[in-house]
Amino acid sequence: MVATAEISARETEVLTLVGEHLSNAEIGARLFISVRTVESHVSSLLRKLEVADRRALAQHAARSVRADRPQSAPILPTPLTSFIGRSRERAELTDLMKRQRQVTAVGPGGVGKTRLALTVAAELAGEFPDGVWFVDLVPITSPDICVVAGTAALALGLGEQPGRGMDESVLAALADRRALLVLDNCEHVRDGVAPFIERLLAGCPGVSVLATSRARLMVPFEHVYPVPPMSLAGDGESDAVELFMDRAAAGGWPPNHALRDQVSAFVQRLDGVALAIELAAARWTTLGLDGLTEGLSDQLRMLAGGARADDRHRSVRAALDWSHALLGPEDRALLRRISVFMKSFTVAAAAQVTDYEKGFVATGLARLVEQSLLVVTATPTGTEYRALETIRQYGLEQLTEAGELDDTRSRHLAWCVAEAAALARPDNRSRPAGAELASFGSYRPVAVADWRPQFDAVADDLRVALAWVCDQPGRRADAYHLARHFADLTFTRHLTGESQWRYEQAAALAEDPAESAALLRQAAAAAGCQLSGDNMYRLHRAAADAAQRAGDPAAAAADLATAATSAYRFWSTFERIPVREELFGLIAEARALAGDNATARAAIALAEAGVLANAFGASDASSGPSEGSYGTLNRMSSNEFGVAGSAVGPDVADVVVRAERAVELAHHTGDRLAESAALDALSGAQGRTGAAFAAAATARRRITLLASAPTTPDGTHELIEALGQVTEAGLGAGDLRGARRWARQLADHPMLAEVGHRATSRLLIADALAGNVTDVLTRSVRFLEAWQRDGTPTGPDLAAAAAGVQMIHGLRADHTARDEWHEVLDRLGTPPGHCNGYRVIFETLHLLHHGRTDEAYDQLLPDPADLWQGAASIWLHWYVALRAETFALERVPDAADRVSEAKAVVNGNPYAVAMVNRAEALLAHDPNRILATAAAFDAAGSRYQSARSRILAGGDHATHATSDLAELGLSPMLSRR
């Protein structure tokens, strides 16, 4: 059935951008609206257009676009000049692309490969409904597949995802799409491009690649198309002549038509190379044809017989040499010195790097623009200049030949260091990561509005300067300072993977081993933000080695203990968890080095608590928990439910005592992050004993402690972990409002912008439990899209979120959507034996809504004390309360005893208490007492359970409550059957 619901103008804009495969964050930035508003519009479009998911929505948008236009709009740069001639080449290359999946347009520099590829790609747009994308490889200097893939990912609008390489992100994004990728200027990074294309073609059957390169790429399935010079056939009517005439006319003085034969002779001496023709035509108004001919003749003779390149290459160089020779000596010097800039630059920057007076530079740049050797752009911050890449490379050669390369590079380095230092100032970036936490609102980093564009504008220059200075033995201090600033900047810019590398680079450059140790700790935290436990462990151990070289055994002890702790706090991010004996060895070594140092003793105490927790929780270190909030400290033995009359084992009690001691020791050091880590351990240990309220209080204490945490990697990593823990602890204690508040801050954290499934998982759980239907439907779109883009990873928090979404669709009686999310839940890989955790909770809520109390009773038969051990940290009270209500509805003989026992267990949990009170009222057949629980549920933040109470109370209240359910988007609640 075709949807007929009216779509608003804003929804139409959102739909169009979804069809362009933009993420919600990118749509929000494009339309100047919040991500949350975008999510609402997407959810509304899914309902109105009656499509199943975002992918179907994008396909609908694409069909709409193709219905309005003859071909889809490719994501290609817009040429500033018209495309002239080459009808034969266009037809041949277009036909080849329709028959082959990978074609490389090969030819010398300046022959016109890029313009031909762009034109053909635009003509082929209709063949690729999922998009045509342009990837410029000129700015990158490393022939590494990860760098090539990262550049492609940026062109596709993909960001960095923790725990995953950029090549994997690109493959996941294009796996089921029919799209065309134009990879431009591949020759200098061929060793990275070739394996990237090979993986892309193998993993993405609907993707085709059109590459441009000076040499073939030597990959399987490659078909080479040699790009010839502009056609010289036809004398005065050739393509080469048409190009010259068009570009010369753009200068305001069109050549006389009668000169065409002379122009033909001139362009033949340029071998028809497009770049040479365009450079020559740009000088038509000042030199005329005779001047051009004379100047070119001199340059060709100068390069005749040179050993640098073939004839075509010599022709391009002849044009460049000729253009360069027409400049005055001062303009030549200016051109070669500004060639060190990788991207755009200002007059002030050029003056500093060229060592010329600013007024001279301003007029000199204007002359270079007039001669088509620079591109000038007006920006909101002023006028900027940029040299085309071919000219920039030519200028670098001239700089080397003039013997000025090192001096100019040194001034460029000084400019880069100053730029990086200015950008790295805290007032130029953002407030501390937790600055907004005290208000209990959403996470809102306050940053200078133009910081990101400022960084992006100079980032490539910083990279090039850093690469150069690292090869200068006498400039180690400069290299260190630039690497240090760049590491901080890339982390703030959320280029987390690069920041880890830059911190390691700075550590290697530091003269002081104590500085090296500090930088390696930040690198370890950046690895943690990337969900790379193995690198965290490696880097903490490297920091310990550096600390020992610095003569600081206590710091080394703390690093060793932290390495051991990371294997338990963040076990799920490891590919290989170190064996217990190895960790015992680290702790023993740390103890021998620590002496009386308080910081080291606190770190060791925390590590010992983690080792103890693991010692009775699993047979070996690699068998980490399958569910729970944080690492082994959430693992439980079978008698740890804390139900009435149960005993807490001595091992569990010892973990709590040790964690409390670690908190005390860390607090006395004044190190907020060390104390936060200890509080993490304590909250987890308390949750394992069944002390849900104590665990929640400790988690809130941890968040308060981190309210002023710095935006450094270690501060950010700790904050993200703390937000996850406090959310789960709040759920376990029945603080739904608090849990949703913290979960929303986690979902809005900018570090998680590209991993929407991980960002929103806990918020989906809280919203599902509260019955916030619209929020769940909206956020589930972001969750599913990001999860699929990330390669469908597994994880207990992800599975719990999927179970919550499935339950909401069940309450809506949307069986198709419920089945789809059931498949998602199965793919998330939760073992069947763990169904007594989140899965049984959400399934029970679904069954009770539809009156299937007998089925709910069957799955709630196990006594809480016999449940799977991981359920207690979050789900104990939920299980006990739902069990009480189900027993009451089923009228089992011992229902009153079970309700009484449940009351003792959940005392203090507002949500669970209201549910148990409702069960007690159901047994007593007391409608007024049932109705009274509605207010308690409203106060606890669950409009759904409030409506359920009024329906169970009967009478007029039930009628109004049924309308409330319909307003929430839920199906009518059924009576027991």
PDB file of C-alpha atoms in Angstrom, residues 795-915:
ATOM      1  CA  GLY A 795      27.743  -7.310  23.441  1.00  0.00           C
ATOM      2  CA  PRO A 796      25.394  -7.612  26.416  1.00  0.00           C
ATOM      3  CA  ASP A 797      24.427  -3.939  26.481  1.00  0.00           C
ATOM      4  CA  LEU A 798      23.650  -4.075  22.743  1.00  0.00           C
ATOM      5  CA  ALA A 799      21.601  -7.243  23.173  1.00  0.00           C
ATOM      6  CA  ALA A 800      19.652  -5.765  26.085  1.00  0.00           C
ATOM      7  CA  ALA A 801      18.843  -2.715  23.965  1.00  0.00           C
ATOM      8  CA  ALA A 802      17.629  -4.927  21.112  1.00  0.00           C
ATOM      9  CA  ALA A 803      15.466  -6.901  23.549  1.00  0.00           C
ATOM     10  CA  GLY A 804      13.938  -3.635  24.771  1.00  0.00           C
ATOM     11  CA  VAL A 805      13.129  -2.499  21.224  1.00  0.00           C
ATOM     12  CA  GLN A 806      11.645  -5.909  20.450  1.00  0.00           C
ATOM     13  CA  MET A 807       9.441  -5.627  23.549  1.00  0.00           C
ATOM     14  CA  ILE A 808       8.156  -2.176  22.536  1.00  0.00           C
ATOM     15  CA  HIS A 809       7.156  -3.499  19.111  1.00  0.00           C
ATOM     16  CA  GLY A 810       5.404  -6.333  20.929  1.00  0.00           C
ATOM     17  CA  LEU A 811       3.432  -3.863  23.052  1.00  0.00           C
ATOM     18  CA  ARG A 812       2.448  -2.143  19.811  1.00  0.00           C
ATOM     19  CA  ALA A 813       1.332  -5.491  18.348  1.00  0.00           C
ATOM     20  CA  ASP A 814       3.650  -4.816  15.414  1.00  0.00           C
ATOM     21  CA  HIS A 815       4.497  -8.454  14.814  1.00  0.00           C
ATOM     22  CA  THR A 816       6.580  -7.854  11.711  1.00  0.00           C
ATOM     23  CA  ALA A 817       8.878  -5.374  13.457  1.00  0.00           C
ATOM     24  CA  ARG A 818       9.021  -7.590  16.534  1.00  0.00           C
ATOM     25  CA  ASP A 819      10.171 -10.527  14.396  1.00  0.00           C
ATOM     26  CA  GLU A 820      12.819  -8.366  12.742  1.00  0.00           C
ATOM     27  CA  TRP A 821      14.228  -7.310  16.091  1.00  0.00           C
ATOM     28  CA  HIS A 822      14.083 -10.901  17.261  1.00  0.00           C
ATOM     29  CA  GLU A 823      16.476 -11.689  14.417  1.00  0.00           C
ATOM     30  CA  VAL A 824      18.703  -8.820  15.514  1.00  0.00           C
ATOM     31  CA  LEU A 825      18.690 -10.165  19.056  1.00  0.00           C
ATOM     32  CA  ASP A 826      19.649 -13.622  17.848  1.00  0.00           C
ATOM     33  CA  ARG A 827      22.519 -12.168  15.800  1.00  0.00           C
ATOM     34  CA  LEU A 828      23.785 -10.409  18.899  1.00  0.00           C
ATOM     35  CA  GLY A 829      24.559 -13.858  20.229  1.00  0.00           C
ATOM     36  CA  THR A 830      23.184 -13.950  23.761  1.00  0.00           C
ATOM     37  CA  PRO A 831      23.497 -17.561  25.020  1.00  0.00           C
ATOM     38  CA  PRO A 832      20.117 -19.171  25.708  1.00  0.00           C
ATOM     39  CA  GLY A 833      21.167 -19.979  29.274  1.00  0.00           C
ATOM     40  CA  HIS A 834      21.325 -16.273  30.038  1.00  0.00           C
ATOM     41  CA  CYS A 835      17.647 -15.620  29.364  1.00  0.00           C
ATOM     42  CA  ASN A 836      16.992 -14.939  33.052  1.00  0.00           C
ATOM     43  CA  GLY A 837      18.633 -11.529  32.631  1.00  0.00           C
ATOM     44  CA  TYR A 838      17.250  -8.747  30.453  1.00  0.00           C
ATOM     45  CA  ARG A 839      15.582 -11.139  28.021  1.00  0.00           C
ATOM     46  CA  VAL A 840      13.180 -12.642  30.534  1.00  0.00           C
ATOM     47  CA  ILE A 841      12.335  -9.170  31.890  1.00  0.00           C
ATOM     48  CA  PHE A 842      11.370  -7.729  28.535  1.00  0.00           C
ATOM     49  CA  GLU A 843       9.597 -10.910  27.443  1.00  0.00           C
ATOM     50  CA  THR A 844       7.563 -10.965  30.654  1.00  0.00           C
ATOM     51  CA  LEU A 845       6.469  -7.350  30.181  1.00  0.00           C
ATOM     52  CA  HIS A 846       5.328  -8.267  26.678  1.00  0.00           C
ATOM     53  CA  LEU A 847       3.459 -11.366  27.808  1.00  0.00           C
ATOM     54  CA  LEU A 848       1.671  -9.612  30.690  1.00  0.00           C
ATOM     55  CA  HIS A 849       0.545  -6.807  28.375  1.00  0.00           C
ATOM     56  CA  HIS A 850      -1.165  -9.336  26.139  1.00  0.00           C
ATOM     57  CA  GLY A 851      -2.690 -11.294  29.028  1.00  0.00           C
ATOM     58  CA  ARG A 852      -0.482 -14.356  28.535  1.00  0.00           C
ATOM     59  CA  THR A 853       0.172 -14.742  32.250  1.00  0.00           C
ATOM     60  CA  ASP A 854       0.475 -18.523  32.066  1.00  0.00           C
ATOM     61  CA  GLU A 855       3.465 -18.204  29.731  1.00  0.00           C
ATOM     62  CA  ALA A 856       4.955 -15.507  31.926  1.00  0.00           C
ATOM     63  CA  TYR A 857       4.493 -17.779  34.950  1.00  0.00           C
ATOM     64  CA  ASP A 858       6.374 -20.599  33.240  1.00  0.00           C
ATOM     65  CA  GLN A 859       9.488 -18.518  32.599  1.00  0.00           C
ATOM     66  CA  LEU A 860       9.414 -16.928  36.064  1.00  0.00           C
ATOM     67  CA  LEU A 861       9.285 -20.241  37.942  1.00  0.00           C
ATOM     68  CA  PRO A 862      13.035 -20.304  38.807  1.00  0.00           C
ATOM     69  CA  ASP A 863      13.714 -18.973  42.266  1.00  0.00           C
ATOM     70  CA  PRO A 864      15.812 -15.787  42.234  1.00  0.00           C
ATOM     71  CA  ALA A 865      18.555 -17.542  44.199  1.00  0.00           C
ATOM     72  CA  ASP A 866      18.901 -20.079  41.370  1.00  0.00           C
ATOM     73  CA  LEU A 867      19.069 -17.549  38.574  1.00  0.00           C
ATOM     74  CA  TRP A 868      21.986 -17.133  36.205  1.00  0.00           C
ATOM     75  CA  GLN A 869      24.571 -15.233  38.208  1.00  0.00           C
ATOM     76  CA  GLY A 870      24.986 -12.180  35.980  1.00  0.00           C
ATOM     77  CA  ALA A 871      21.375 -11.029  36.308  1.00  0.00           C
ATOM     78  CA  ALA A 872      21.589  -9.568  39.779  1.00  0.00           C
ATOM     79  CA  SER A 873      23.546  -6.412  39.143  1.00  0.00           C
ATOM     80  CA  ILE A 874      20.701  -4.838  37.154  1.00  0.00           C
ATOM     81  CA  TRP A 875      17.774  -7.179  36.887  1.00  0.00           C
ATOM     82  CA  LEU A 876      17.189  -8.736  40.331  1.00  0.00           C
ATOM     83  CA  HIS A 877      14.527  -6.300  41.531  1.00  0.00           C
ATOM     84  CA  TRP A 878      12.809  -6.306  38.159  1.00  0.00           C
ATOM     85  CA  TYR A 879      12.660 -10.088  38.178  1.00  0.00           C
ATOM     86  CA  VAL A 880      11.401 -10.329  41.758  1.00  0.00           C
ATOM     87  CA  ALA A 881       8.697  -7.675  41.236  1.00  0.00           C
ATOM     88  CA  LEU A 882       7.452  -9.136  37.936  1.00  0.00           C
ATOM     89  CA  ARG A 883       7.431 -12.591  39.504  1.00  0.00           C
ATOM     90  CA  ALA A 884       5.252 -11.324  42.344  1.00  0.00           C
ATOM     91  CA  GLU A 885       2.752  -9.733  39.973  1.00  0.00           C
ATOM     92  CA  THR A 886       2.611 -12.757  37.686  1.00  0.00           C
ATOM     93  CA  PHE A 887       2.020 -15.117  40.632  1.00  0.00           C
ATOM     94  CA  ALA A 888      -0.752 -12.838  41.842  1.00  0.00           C
ATOM     95  CA  LEU A 889      -2.413 -12.729  38.419  1.00  0.00           C
ATOM     96  CA  GLU A 890      -2.173 -16.509  38.110  1.00  0.00           C
ATOM     97  CA  ARG A 891      -3.504 -16.985  41.649  1.00  0.00           C
ATOM     98  CA  VAL A 892      -0.902 -19.599  42.494  1.00  0.00           C
ATOM     99  CA  PRO A 893      -1.358 -21.111  45.977  1.00  0.00           C
ATOM    100  CA  ASP A 894       1.719 -19.521  47.565  1.00  0.00           C
ATOM    101  CA  ALA A 895       1.345 -16.173  45.788  1.00  0.00           C
ATOM    102  CA  ALA A 896       0.895 -14.288  49.078  1.00  0.00           C
ATOM    103  CA  ASP A 897       4.161 -15.718  50.443  1.00  0.00           C
ATOM    104  CA  ARG A 898       6.018 -14.828  47.239  1.00  0.00           C
ATOM    105  CA  VAL A 899       4.659 -11.276  47.340  1.00  0.00           C
ATOM    106  CA  SER A 900       5.705 -10.912  50.965  1.00  0.00           C
ATOM    107  CA  GLU A 901       9.222 -12.147  50.191  1.00  0.00           C
ATOM    108  CA  ALA A 902       9.434  -9.830  47.189  1.00  0.00           C
ATOM    109  CA  LYS A 903       8.491  -6.851  49.332  1.00  0.00           C
ATOM    110  CA  ALA A 904      11.501  -7.456  51.574  1.00  0.00           C
ATOM    111  CA  VAL A 905      13.874  -7.766  48.611  1.00  0.00           C
ATOM    112  CA  VAL A 906      12.824  -4.633  46.672  1.00  0.00           C
ATOM    113  CA  ASN A 907      12.314  -2.310  49.640  1.00  0.00           C
ATOM    114  CA  GLY A 908      13.707   1.084  48.656  1.00  0.00           C
ATOM    115  CA  ASN A 909      13.263   0.593  44.904  1.00  0.00           C
ATOM    116  CA  PRO A 910      10.345   2.915  44.002  1.00  0.00           C
ATOM    117  CA  TYR A 911       9.499   1.204  40.742  1.00  0.00           C
ATOM    118  CA  ALA A 912       9.693  -2.361  42.053  1.00  0.00           C
ATOM    119  CA  VAL A 913       7.892  -1.437  45.277  1.00  0.00           C
ATOM    120  CA  ALA A 914       4.985  -0.019  43.268  1.00  0.00           C
ATOM    121  CA  MET A 915       4.816  -3.234  41.232  1.00  0.00           C
TER     122      MET A 915
END
